[in-house]
mmCIF file of C-alpha atoms in Angstrom:
data_model
loop_
_atom_site.group_PDB
_atom_site.id
_atom_site.type_symbol
_atom_site.label_atom_id
_atom_site.label_comp_id
_atom_site.label_asym_id
_atom_site.label_seq_id
_atom_site.Cartn_x
_atom_site.Cartn_y
_atom_site.Cartn_z
ATOM 1 C CA MET A 1 0.011 -0.080 0.023
ATOM 2 C CA ILE A 2 2.518 2.518 1.082
ATOM 3 C CA LYS A 3 5.004 1.547 -1.989
ATOM 4 C CA VAL A 4 1.858 2.347 -4.793
ATOM 5 C CA ILE A 5 1.158 5.625 -2.689
ATOM 6 C CA TRP A 6 4.832 6.396 -2.545
ATOM 7 C CA GLY A 7 5.709 5.799 -6.227
ATOM 8 C CA GLY A 8 2.448 7.385 -7.217
ATOM 9 C CA LEU A 9 3.244 10.594 -5.417
ATOM 10 C CA ILE A 10 6.685 10.422 -7.439
ATOM 11 C CA LEU A 11 5.563 9.616 -10.717
ATOM 12 C CA VAL A 12 2.649 11.706 -10.933
ATOM 13 C CA GLY A 13 4.529 14.382 -9.386
ATOM 14 C CA ILE A 14 7.190 14.031 -12.135
ATOM 15 C CA ALA A 15 5.079 13.534 -14.990
ATOM 16 C CA VAL A 16 2.631 16.528 -14.210
ATOM 17 C CA GLY A 17 5.837 18.743 -13.445
ATOM 18 C CA ILE A 18 7.225 18.421 -16.372
ATOM 19 C CA GLY A 19 3.875 18.408 -18.310
ATOM 20 C CA THR A 20 3.122 21.742 -16.853
ATOM 21 C CA GLY A 21 6.844 22.996 -17.328
ATOM 22 C CA ARG A 22 7.786 23.203 -14.034
ATOM 23 C CA VAL A 23 10.995 21.544 -14.131
ATOM 24 C CA GLU A 24 12.914 23.752 -12.707
ATOM 25 C CA GLU A 25 11.098 23.349 -9.348
ATOM 26 C CA LEU A 26 10.874 19.660 -9.915
ATOM 27 C CA SER A 27 15.011 19.742 -9.667
ATOM 28 C CA GLN A 28 15.355 21.780 -6.865
ATOM 29 C CA THR A 29 12.889 19.921 -4.926
ATOM 30 C CA ILE A 30 14.186 16.556 -5.579
ATOM 31 C CA LEU A 31 17.445 17.605 -4.150
ATOM 32 C CA GLY A 32 16.229 20.355 -1.294
ATOM 33 C CA SER A 33 13.756 17.916 0.241
ATOM 34 C CA ALA A 34 16.610 15.378 1.093
ATOM 35 C CA LYS A 35 18.542 17.982 3.037
ATOM 36 C CA ASP A 36 15.393 19.196 4.727
ATOM 37 C CA ALA A 37 14.203 15.896 5.904
ATOM 38 C CA ALA A 38 17.638 15.149 7.332
ATOM 39 C CA GLU A 39 17.310 18.510 9.039
ATOM 40 C CA LEU A 40 14.024 17.725 10.374
ATOM 41 C CA ALA A 41 14.976 14.321 11.979
ATOM 42 C CA LEU A 42 18.264 15.785 13.353
ATOM 43 C CA SER A 43 16.554 18.638 14.974
ATOM 44 C CA MET A 44 14.221 15.648 16.764
ATOM 45 C CA ILE A 45 17.401 14.036 18.409
ATOM 46 C CA GLY A 46 17.525 16.079 21.350
ATOM 47 C CA ILE A 47 13.521 15.664 22.200
ATOM 48 C CA TYR A 48 13.734 12.074 21.479
ATOM 49 C CA CYS A 49 16.848 11.620 23.609
ATOM 50 C CA LEU A 50 14.916 13.703 26.669
ATOM 51 C CA TRP A 51 11.571 11.583 26.469
ATOM 52 C CA MET A 52 13.719 8.015 26.140
ATOM 53 C CA GLY A 53 15.566 9.027 29.048
ATOM 54 C CA LEU A 54 12.758 10.127 31.352
ATOM 55 C CA LEU A 55 10.986 7.200 30.056
ATOM 56 C CA ARG A 56 13.623 4.638 31.083
ATOM 57 C CA ILE A 57 13.722 6.234 34.736
ATOM 58 C CA ALA A 58 9.657 6.029 34.948
ATOM 59 C CA GLU A 59 10.242 2.199 33.833
ATOM 60 C CA LYS A 60 13.088 1.542 36.751
ATOM 61 C CA SER A 61 11.089 3.452 39.286
ATOM 62 C CA GLY A 62 7.924 0.936 38.606
ATOM 63 C CA MET A 63 5.950 4.111 37.623
ATOM 64 C CA ILE A 64 5.473 2.654 34.249
ATOM 65 C CA GLN A 65 4.069 -0.324 35.752
ATOM 66 C CA ALA A 66 1.624 1.600 38.100
ATOM 67 C CA ILE A 67 0.213 3.370 35.244
ATOM 68 C CA ALA A 68 -0.595 0.036 33.093
ATOM 69 C CA ARG A 69 -2.215 -1.410 36.399
ATOM 70 C CA GLY A 70 -4.356 1.837 36.164
ATOM 71 C CA SER A 71 -5.203 1.883 32.687
ATOM 72 C CA GLU A 72 -5.204 -1.874 31.874
ATOM 73 C CA ARG A 73 -9.079 -2.471 32.026
ATOM 74 C CA LEU A 74 -9.590 -0.017 29.186
ATOM 75 C CA ILE A 75 -6.784 -0.457 26.736
ATOM 76 C CA CYS A 76 -7.302 -4.253 27.112
ATOM 77 C CA LYS A 77 -10.944 -3.526 26.500
ATOM 78 C CA LEU A 78 -9.698 -1.999 23.083
ATOM 79 C CA PHE A 79 -6.681 -3.705 22.457
ATOM 80 C CA THR A 80 -7.880 -7.430 22.628
ATOM 81 C CA GLY A 81 -4.281 -8.927 21.382
ATOM 82 C CA ILE A 82 -2.213 -7.575 24.318
ATOM 83 C CA ARG A 83 -1.485 -9.577 27.454
ATOM 84 C CA ARG A 84 -2.313 -7.779 30.808
ATOM 85 C CA GLY A 85 0.499 -6.668 32.305
ATOM 86 C CA SER A 86 2.515 -6.131 29.676
ATOM 87 C CA GLU A 87 4.695 -3.155 28.734
ATOM 88 C CA ALA A 88 2.541 -2.355 25.593
ATOM 89 C CA VAL A 89 -0.716 -1.094 28.249
ATOM 90 C CA SER A 90 1.710 1.361 29.746
ATOM 91 C CA LEU A 91 3.434 2.891 26.705
ATOM 92 C CA ILE A 92 -0.200 3.002 24.445
ATOM 93 C CA THR A 93 -1.416 4.900 27.836
ATOM 94 C CA LEU A 94 1.399 7.355 28.068
ATOM 95 C CA ASN A 95 1.156 8.027 23.930
ATOM 96 C CA LEU A 96 -2.428 8.771 24.310
ATOM 97 C CA VAL A 97 -2.290 10.780 27.515
ATOM 98 C CA ALA A 98 0.764 12.489 25.744
ATOM 99 C CA ASN A 99 -1.165 13.309 22.499
ATOM 100 C CA MET A 100 -4.414 14.394 24.375
ATOM 101 C CA LEU A 101 -2.179 17.112 26.651
ATOM 102 C CA GLY A 102 -0.265 18.035 23.704
ATOM 103 C CA MET A 103 2.651 17.147 25.947
ATOM 104 C CA GLY A 104 5.952 18.586 23.695
ATOM 105 C CA ASN A 105 6.463 15.863 20.893
ATOM 106 C CA ALA A 106 6.447 13.322 23.516
ATOM 107 C CA ALA A 107 3.563 11.509 21.934
ATOM 108 C CA THR A 108 5.739 9.984 18.983
ATOM 109 C CA PRO A 109 8.605 8.542 21.041
ATOM 110 C CA PHE A 110 6.217 7.052 23.372
ATOM 111 C CA GLY A 111 4.216 5.590 20.237
ATOM 112 C CA LEU A 112 7.346 4.318 18.840
ATOM 113 C CA ARG A 113 8.061 2.422 21.932
ATOM 114 C CA ALA A 114 4.696 0.889 21.775
ATOM 115 C CA MET A 115 4.968 -0.293 18.642
ATOM 116 C CA ALA A 116 8.064 -2.033 19.778
ATOM 117 C CA ALA A 117 6.279 -3.467 22.491
ATOM 118 C CA LEU A 118 3.200 -4.708 20.022
ATOM 119 C CA GLN A 119 5.621 -6.311 18.042
ATOM 120 C CA GLU A 120 6.967 -8.632 20.534
ATOM 121 C CA GLN A 121 3.513 -9.477 20.506
ATOM 122 C CA ASN A 122 2.976 -10.228 16.871
ATOM 123 C CA PRO A 123 3.274 -13.521 15.543
ATOM 124 C CA ASP A 124 4.057 -12.317 11.864
ATOM 125 C CA LYS A 125 7.226 -9.575 12.202
ATOM 126 C CA ARG A 126 6.074 -8.456 8.654
ATOM 127 C CA ARG A 127 2.436 -8.412 8.777
ATOM 128 C CA ALA A 128 0.496 -5.536 10.969
ATOM 129 C CA SER A 129 -1.712 -6.945 13.803
ATOM 130 C CA ASP A 130 -4.804 -5.762 14.545
ATOM 131 C CA ASP A 131 -3.534 -4.024 17.599
ATOM 132 C CA MET A 132 -0.961 -2.139 15.515
ATOM 133 C CA CYS A 133 -3.707 -1.290 13.124
ATOM 134 C CA LEU A 134 -6.009 0.285 15.773
ATOM 135 C CA PHE A 135 -3.245 1.906 17.472
ATOM 136 C CA ILE A 136 -2.414 3.726 14.378
ATOM 137 C CA VAL A 137 -6.143 4.396 13.316
ATOM 138 C CA ILE A 138 -6.767 6.076 16.842
ATOM 139 C CA ASN A 139 -3.472 8.033 16.478
ATOM 140 C CA THR A 140 -4.118 9.479 13.362
ATOM 141 C CA ALA A 141 -7.398 10.575 14.878
ATOM 142 C CA SER A 142 -5.395 12.407 17.408
ATOM 143 C CA VAL A 143 -7.274 13.157 20.329
ATOM 144 C CA GLN A 144 -6.315 16.562 21.882
ATOM 145 C CA LEU A 145 -7.739 18.420 24.424
ATOM 146 C CA LEU A 146 -6.138 21.652 23.538
ATOM 147 C CA PRO A 147 -4.764 22.098 20.346
ATOM 148 C CA LEU A 148 -2.216 25.033 21.699
ATOM 149 C CA THR A 149 -0.649 25.356 18.090
ATOM 150 C CA ILE A 150 -3.780 26.185 15.998
ATOM 151 C CA ILE A 151 -4.868 28.482 18.953
ATOM 152 C CA ALA A 152 -1.677 30.194 18.633
ATOM 153 C CA VAL A 153 -2.264 30.440 14.426
ATOM 154 C CA ARG A 154 -5.715 31.851 15.150
ATOM 155 C CA ALA A 155 -4.087 34.429 17.535
ATOM 156 C CA ALA A 156 -1.836 35.612 15.247
ATOM 157 C CA ALA A 157 -4.436 35.366 12.359
ATOM 158 C CA GLY A 158 -6.560 38.348 14.489
ATOM 159 C CA SER A 159 -9.130 36.105 15.725
ATOM 160 C CA SER A 160 -11.272 37.834 18.461
ATOM 161 C CA ASN A 161 -11.608 34.666 20.146
ATOM 162 C CA PRO A 162 -8.648 32.314 19.306
ATOM 163 C CA ALA A 163 -9.776 29.610 21.506
ATOM 164 C CA ASP A 164 -13.078 29.284 20.573
ATOM 165 C CA ILE A 165 -12.837 26.289 18.417
ATOM 166 C CA VAL A 166 -11.385 24.244 21.420
ATOM 167 C CA LEU A 167 -15.231 22.601 21.680
ATOM 168 C CA THR A 168 -15.846 22.003 18.210
ATOM 169 C CA ALA A 169 -12.080 20.641 17.780
ATOM 170 C CA PHE A 170 -12.661 18.471 20.642
ATOM 171 C CA LEU A 171 -16.125 16.786 19.693
ATOM 172 C CA ALA A 172 -14.351 16.818 16.327
ATOM 173 C CA THR A 173 -11.712 14.665 17.292
ATOM 174 C CA LEU A 174 -13.532 12.317 19.767
ATOM 175 C CA ALA A 175 -16.408 11.617 17.125
ATOM 176 C CA THR A 176 -13.253 10.698 14.382
ATOM 177 C CA ALA A 177 -11.838 8.612 17.261
ATOM 178 C CA VAL A 178 -14.750 6.759 17.693
ATOM 179 C CA PHE A 179 -15.529 6.104 13.788
ATOM 180 C CA GLY A 180 -12.037 5.132 13.573
ATOM 181 C CA VAL A 181 -12.166 2.416 16.252
ATOM 182 C CA ILE A 182 -15.337 1.180 14.697
ATOM 183 C CA GLY A 183 -13.827 0.914 11.211
ATOM 184 C CA ALA A 184 -10.704 -0.553 12.638
ATOM 185 C CA LYS A 185 -12.476 -3.089 14.454
ATOM 186 C CA LEU A 186 -15.184 -3.977 11.567
ATOM 187 C CA CYS A 187 -11.955 -4.678 9.308
ATOM 188 C CA ALA A 188 -10.284 -6.695 12.065
ATOM 189 C CA GLY A 189 -13.668 -8.724 12.185
ATOM 190 C CA ILE A 190 -13.429 -9.163 8.413
ATOM 191 C CA GLY A 191 -9.921 -10.411 8.780
ATOM 192 C CA ARG A 192 -10.364 -12.902 11.239
ATOM 193 C CA ARG A 193 -13.703 -14.621 9.442
ATOM 194 C CA LYS A 194 -11.674 -14.741 6.276
ATOM 195 C CA THR A 195 -8.914 -16.867 8.029
ATOM 196 C CA MET B 1 -11.126 27.573 29.384
ATOM 197 C CA LYS B 2 -8.619 28.972 31.366
ATOM 198 C CA THR B 3 -8.141 25.899 33.393
ATOM 199 C CA LEU B 4 -8.034 24.087 30.440
ATOM 200 C CA SER B 5 -4.938 26.325 29.346
ATOM 201 C CA LEU B 6 -3.457 25.793 32.453
ATOM 202 C CA ILE B 7 -3.794 22.244 32.406
ATOM 203 C CA SER B 8 -2.345 21.664 29.118
ATOM 204 C CA THR B 9 0.684 23.941 29.676
ATOM 205 C CA ILE B 10 1.413 22.693 33.222
ATOM 206 C CA SER B 11 1.031 19.166 32.448
ATOM 207 C CA LEU B 12 4.670 18.607 30.869
ATOM 208 C CA PRO B 13 6.677 20.201 33.877
ATOM 209 C CA ILE B 14 4.218 18.347 36.327
ATOM 210 C CA PHE B 15 4.880 15.131 34.196
ATOM 211 C CA VAL B 16 8.748 15.612 34.410
ATOM 212 C CA PHE B 17 8.701 16.480 37.923
ATOM 213 C CA ILE B 18 6.744 13.508 38.838
ATOM 214 C CA VAL B 19 9.200 10.953 36.786
ATOM 215 C CA VAL B 20 12.199 12.319 38.438
ATOM 216 C CA GLY B 21 10.673 12.677 41.996
ATOM 217 C CA TYR B 22 9.026 9.166 41.769
ATOM 218 C CA GLY B 23 12.504 7.635 40.810
ATOM 219 C CA LEU B 24 14.499 9.318 43.312
ATOM 220 C CA VAL B 25 12.137 8.025 46.270
ATOM 221 C CA LYS B 26 12.172 4.722 44.818
ATOM 222 C CA LYS B 27 15.725 5.081 44.948
ATOM 223 C CA VAL B 28 16.633 4.683 41.104
ATOM 224 C CA ASP B 29 20.127 5.782 39.692
ATOM 225 C CA ILE B 30 17.943 8.364 38.104
ATOM 226 C CA TYR B 31 20.742 10.301 35.866
ATOM 227 C CA GLU B 32 22.739 7.043 34.902
ATOM 228 C CA GLU B 33 19.337 5.550 33.755
ATOM 229 C CA PHE B 34 18.209 8.989 31.884
ATOM 230 C CA ILE B 35 21.676 8.814 30.193
ATOM 231 C CA ALA B 36 21.091 5.026 29.387
ATOM 232 C CA GLY B 37 17.835 5.956 28.043
ATOM 233 C CA ALA B 38 18.507 9.083 26.557
ATOM 234 C CA LYS B 39 20.958 6.743 24.083
ATOM 235 C CA GLY B 40 18.429 4.570 22.903
ATOM 236 C CA GLY B 41 16.929 8.019 21.783
ATOM 237 C CA ILE B 42 19.634 8.516 19.081
ATOM 238 C CA ARG B 43 19.155 5.167 17.733
ATOM 239 C CA ILE B 44 15.651 5.587 17.253
ATOM 240 C CA VAL B 45 16.054 9.172 15.308
ATOM 241 C CA PHE B 46 18.676 7.158 13.149
ATOM 242 C CA LYS B 47 16.339 4.368 12.618
ATOM 243 C CA ILE B 48 13.592 6.866 11.389
ATOM 244 C CA LEU B 49 15.528 9.254 9.345
ATOM 245 C CA PRO B 50 15.696 6.816 6.394
ATOM 246 C CA TYR B 51 11.416 6.827 6.570
ATOM 247 C CA ILE B 52 11.683 10.833 6.882
ATOM 248 C CA VAL B 53 13.680 11.403 4.054
ATOM 249 C CA GLY B 54 11.670 9.079 1.598
ATOM 250 C CA MET B 55 8.330 10.442 2.934
ATOM 251 C CA ILE B 56 9.204 13.932 2.460
ATOM 252 C CA PHE B 57 11.302 13.848 -0.765
ATOM 253 C CA ALA B 58 7.820 11.919 -2.353
ATOM 254 C CA VAL B 59 5.191 14.422 -0.945
ATOM 255 C CA ASP B 60 7.535 17.434 -1.951
ATOM 256 C CA ILE B 61 7.741 16.353 -5.490
ATOM 257 C CA PHE B 62 4.085 16.099 -5.426
ATOM 258 C CA LYS B 63 3.778 19.506 -3.801
ATOM 259 C CA ALA B 64 6.236 21.056 -6.142
ATOM 260 C CA SER B 65 4.081 19.821 -9.369
ATOM 261 C CA GLY B 66 1.250 21.536 -8.981
ATOM 262 C CA CYS B 67 -0.869 18.321 -8.245
ATOM 263 C CA PHE B 68 -2.346 19.472 -4.906
ATOM 264 C CA ASP B 69 -3.731 22.445 -6.817
ATOM 265 C CA ALA B 70 -5.236 20.565 -9.523
ATOM 266 C CA LEU B 71 -6.322 18.059 -7.515
ATOM 267 C CA SER B 72 -8.455 20.514 -5.301
ATOM 268 C CA SER B 73 -9.983 22.415 -8.022
ATOM 269 C CA VAL B 74 -11.512 18.923 -9.816
ATOM 270 C CA LEU B 75 -12.773 17.825 -6.097
ATOM 271 C CA ALA B 76 -14.040 21.467 -5.271
ATOM 272 C CA LYS B 77 -17.364 21.185 -7.208
ATOM 273 C CA PRO B 78 -18.863 17.946 -6.100
ATOM 274 C CA LEU B 79 -17.789 18.880 -2.323
ATOM 275 C CA SER B 80 -19.364 22.099 -2.402
ATOM 276 C CA TRP B 81 -22.646 19.902 -3.330
ATOM 277 C CA ILE B 82 -22.656 18.225 0.254
ATOM 278 C CA GLY B 83 -21.648 21.534 1.860
ATOM 279 C CA ILE B 84 -17.873 21.475 2.439
ATOM 280 C CA PRO B 85 -16.450 24.670 1.799
ATOM 281 C CA PRO B 86 -13.893 24.234 -1.499
ATOM 282 C CA GLU B 87 -11.464 26.705 0.572
ATOM 283 C CA VAL B 88 -10.193 24.129 2.748
ATOM 284 C CA LEU B 89 -9.624 21.477 0.147
ATOM 285 C CA PRO B 90 -6.233 22.090 -0.281
ATOM 286 C CA LEU B 91 -5.751 21.922 3.405
ATOM 287 C CA TYR B 92 -7.339 18.536 3.726
ATOM 288 C CA LEU B 93 -5.287 17.344 1.184
ATOM 289 C CA MET B 94 -1.959 18.063 2.566
ATOM 290 C CA ARG B 95 -3.279 17.511 5.944
ATOM 291 C CA PRO B 96 -2.321 13.469 5.621
ATOM 292 C CA PHE B 97 1.458 13.943 3.778
ATOM 293 C CA SER B 98 2.702 17.127 5.894
ATOM 294 C CA GLY B 99 2.311 18.763 9.207
ATOM 295 C CA GLY B 100 4.289 21.509 8.650
ATOM 296 C CA ALA B 101 2.968 22.508 5.173
ATOM 297 C CA SER B 102 -0.870 21.761 6.428
ATOM 298 C CA MET B 103 -0.302 24.264 9.428
ATOM 299 C CA GLY B 104 1.271 26.655 6.768
ATOM 300 C CA MET B 105 -2.066 26.500 4.661
ATOM 301 C CA LEU B 106 -4.157 26.982 7.749
ATOM 302 C CA ALA B 107 -2.490 30.120 8.552
ATOM 303 C CA GLY B 108 -2.829 30.967 4.934
ATOM 304 C CA VAL B 109 -6.770 30.232 5.054
ATOM 305 C CA LEU B 110 -7.138 32.317 8.319
ATOM 306 C CA THR B 111 -5.520 35.084 6.862
ATOM 307 C CA LYS B 112 -7.246 34.993 3.417
ATOM 308 C CA TYR B 113 -10.965 34.463 4.579
ATOM 309 C CA GLY B 114 -10.616 35.556 8.369
ATOM 310 C CA ALA B 115 -9.773 33.872 11.312
ATOM 311 C CA ASP B 116 -13.395 34.142 12.588
ATOM 312 C CA SER B 117 -15.033 33.098 9.204
ATOM 313 C CA PHE B 118 -17.249 29.782 9.031
ATOM 314 C CA ILE B 119 -14.282 28.582 6.668
ATOM 315 C CA GLY B 120 -11.334 29.371 9.051
ATOM 316 C CA ARG B 121 -13.346 27.565 11.890
ATOM 317 C CA VAL B 122 -13.838 24.634 9.894
ATOM 318 C CA ALA B 123 -10.330 24.429 8.705
ATOM 319 C CA CYS B 124 -9.383 24.583 12.701
ATOM 320 C CA THR B 125 -11.293 22.247 13.641
ATOM 321 C CA PHE B 126 -10.857 20.019 11.064
ATOM 322 C CA MET B 127 -6.773 20.409 11.761
ATOM 323 C CA GLY B 128 -7.493 19.596 15.266
ATOM 324 C CA SER B 129 -8.800 16.369 14.618
ATOM 325 C CA SER B 130 -6.579 15.041 12.286
ATOM 326 C CA GLU B 131 -3.195 13.937 11.873
ATOM 327 C CA THR B 132 -0.250 13.390 9.337
ATOM 328 C CA LEU B 133 -1.417 10.219 8.528
ATOM 329 C CA PHE B 134 1.250 8.948 6.043
ATOM 330 C CA TYR B 135 4.015 10.041 7.900
ATOM 331 C CA THR B 136 2.706 8.512 11.148
ATOM 332 C CA VAL B 137 2.086 5.282 9.464
ATOM 333 C CA SER B 138 5.560 5.204 7.831
ATOM 334 C CA LEU B 139 7.272 6.040 10.737
ATOM 335 C CA TYR B 140 5.425 3.635 12.905
ATOM 336 C CA PHE B 141 5.402 0.576 10.774
ATOM 337 C CA GLY B 142 8.619 1.492 9.729
ATOM 338 C CA SER B 143 10.477 1.578 13.041
ATOM 339 C CA VAL B 144 9.337 -2.119 13.880
ATOM 340 C CA GLY B 145 9.810 -3.569 10.234
ATOM 341 C CA ILE B 146 6.262 -4.204 9.096
ATOM 342 C CA THR B 147 5.324 -4.073 5.683
ATOM 343 C CA LYS B 148 2.330 -5.521 5.206
ATOM 344 C CA THR B 149 0.155 -2.308 6.847
ATOM 345 C CA ARG B 150 -3.217 -4.460 5.656
ATOM 346 C CA TYR B 151 -6.604 -2.409 6.281
ATOM 347 C CA VAL B 152 -4.469 0.396 8.384
ATOM 348 C CA ILE B 153 -4.398 3.289 5.425
ATOM 349 C CA PRO B 154 -7.820 3.043 3.982
ATOM 350 C CA VAL B 155 -9.349 3.177 7.362
ATOM 351 C CA ALA B 156 -7.470 5.840 8.138
ATOM 352 C CA LEU B 157 -8.284 7.949 4.959
ATOM 353 C CA ILE B 158 -11.696 7.280 5.144
ATOM 354 C CA THR B 159 -11.575 8.309 9.399
ATOM 355 C CA ASP B 160 -10.113 11.631 7.701
ATOM 356 C CA ALA B 161 -12.898 12.320 5.221
ATOM 357 C CA PHE B 162 -15.227 11.737 8.095
ATOM 358 C CA GLY B 163 -13.343 14.049 10.130
ATOM 359 C CA LEU B 164 -13.635 17.071 7.628
ATOM 360 C CA VAL B 165 -17.638 16.187 7.123
ATOM 361 C CA PHE B 166 -18.067 16.241 10.561
ATOM 362 C CA SER B 167 -16.026 19.489 11.352
ATOM 363 C CA CYS B 168 -18.558 20.910 9.188
ATOM 364 C CA ILE B 169 -21.359 19.880 10.601
ATOM 365 C CA ILE B 170 -20.284 20.595 14.038
ATOM 366 C CA CYS B 171 -19.419 24.169 13.011
ATOM 367 C CA HIS B 172 -22.489 24.468 11.664
ATOM 368 C CA LEU B 173 -24.396 23.817 14.790
ATOM 369 C CA VAL B 174 -22.111 25.523 17.123
ATOM 370 C CA PHE B 175 -21.541 28.855 15.359
ATOM 371 C CA GLY B 176 -24.402 28.969 12.957
#
């Protein structure tokens, strides 16, 4: 799937770009994008080190396990494939909470660790498990209490009340998350019946 | 509203305080463990770097070719029939591919049509309920070596479309 989309973006992009005479822009973009991407990735190193370091302290102190005990019932109801008491429970919880609170880019490092934990319990290492799919779908709905960046952009654009979209954004994000969970569960069910 | 904003800004320092404080109470060698964990952070970034390069490379080509503009103008008519303002379309199309570019587009929409316009509010609401889908998928799956992504992308894309429709509905109801 990613293969097709990735190839499609490049081939269609180049064909259309040449067709509409944007050859100059294309050449610049091809080289420039690699540099931009590396700069972006390298600029994340500090933040990732910070969160991974804090996460390790939380693991050693037993805080992670304590979090898992609190959220286990809910998480295990959603993610039916993970064992109780597994590290995946608390890592998923941390990812969701960090997302919800908009906590300084912590959600992605937590999410990557959660994926690694889910992968440990995945029988087929090349094929995504239902729990992984559900986890990603929930993540792309990005449940957030307060979209601080958006409020900042609104304020900069001269809104009379920059925060007035908090309610609508929260309702929308909640609705999309529920919609996504139902969709993922339906697909998982269909997949199970086939095999 | 004030309290919500306070919760959101204070959560980060509080979280750090609790992690470090709890570690100290539990007699964890906090500094050593922090360093050991932080080393893992470097590994993760280098592991995901190729995926980031691959994704940004493809998206940037597509962006530079003018395809997004062409796609938006094709889709504008049918979407306006069901009540979705065509002005938010470029933002909707960019959103799954690039967080930075879509944030820039949001700022553009707000300055052009007004932050307090219906279009502006729909754009902000949608932005708050969606994520850079392809980036997340390639990073999360790439980091653990999954190649068969199964139904994730279709489901996430449909969810995204639902998010746009729902954003329009909720903004109609709340802001009239």
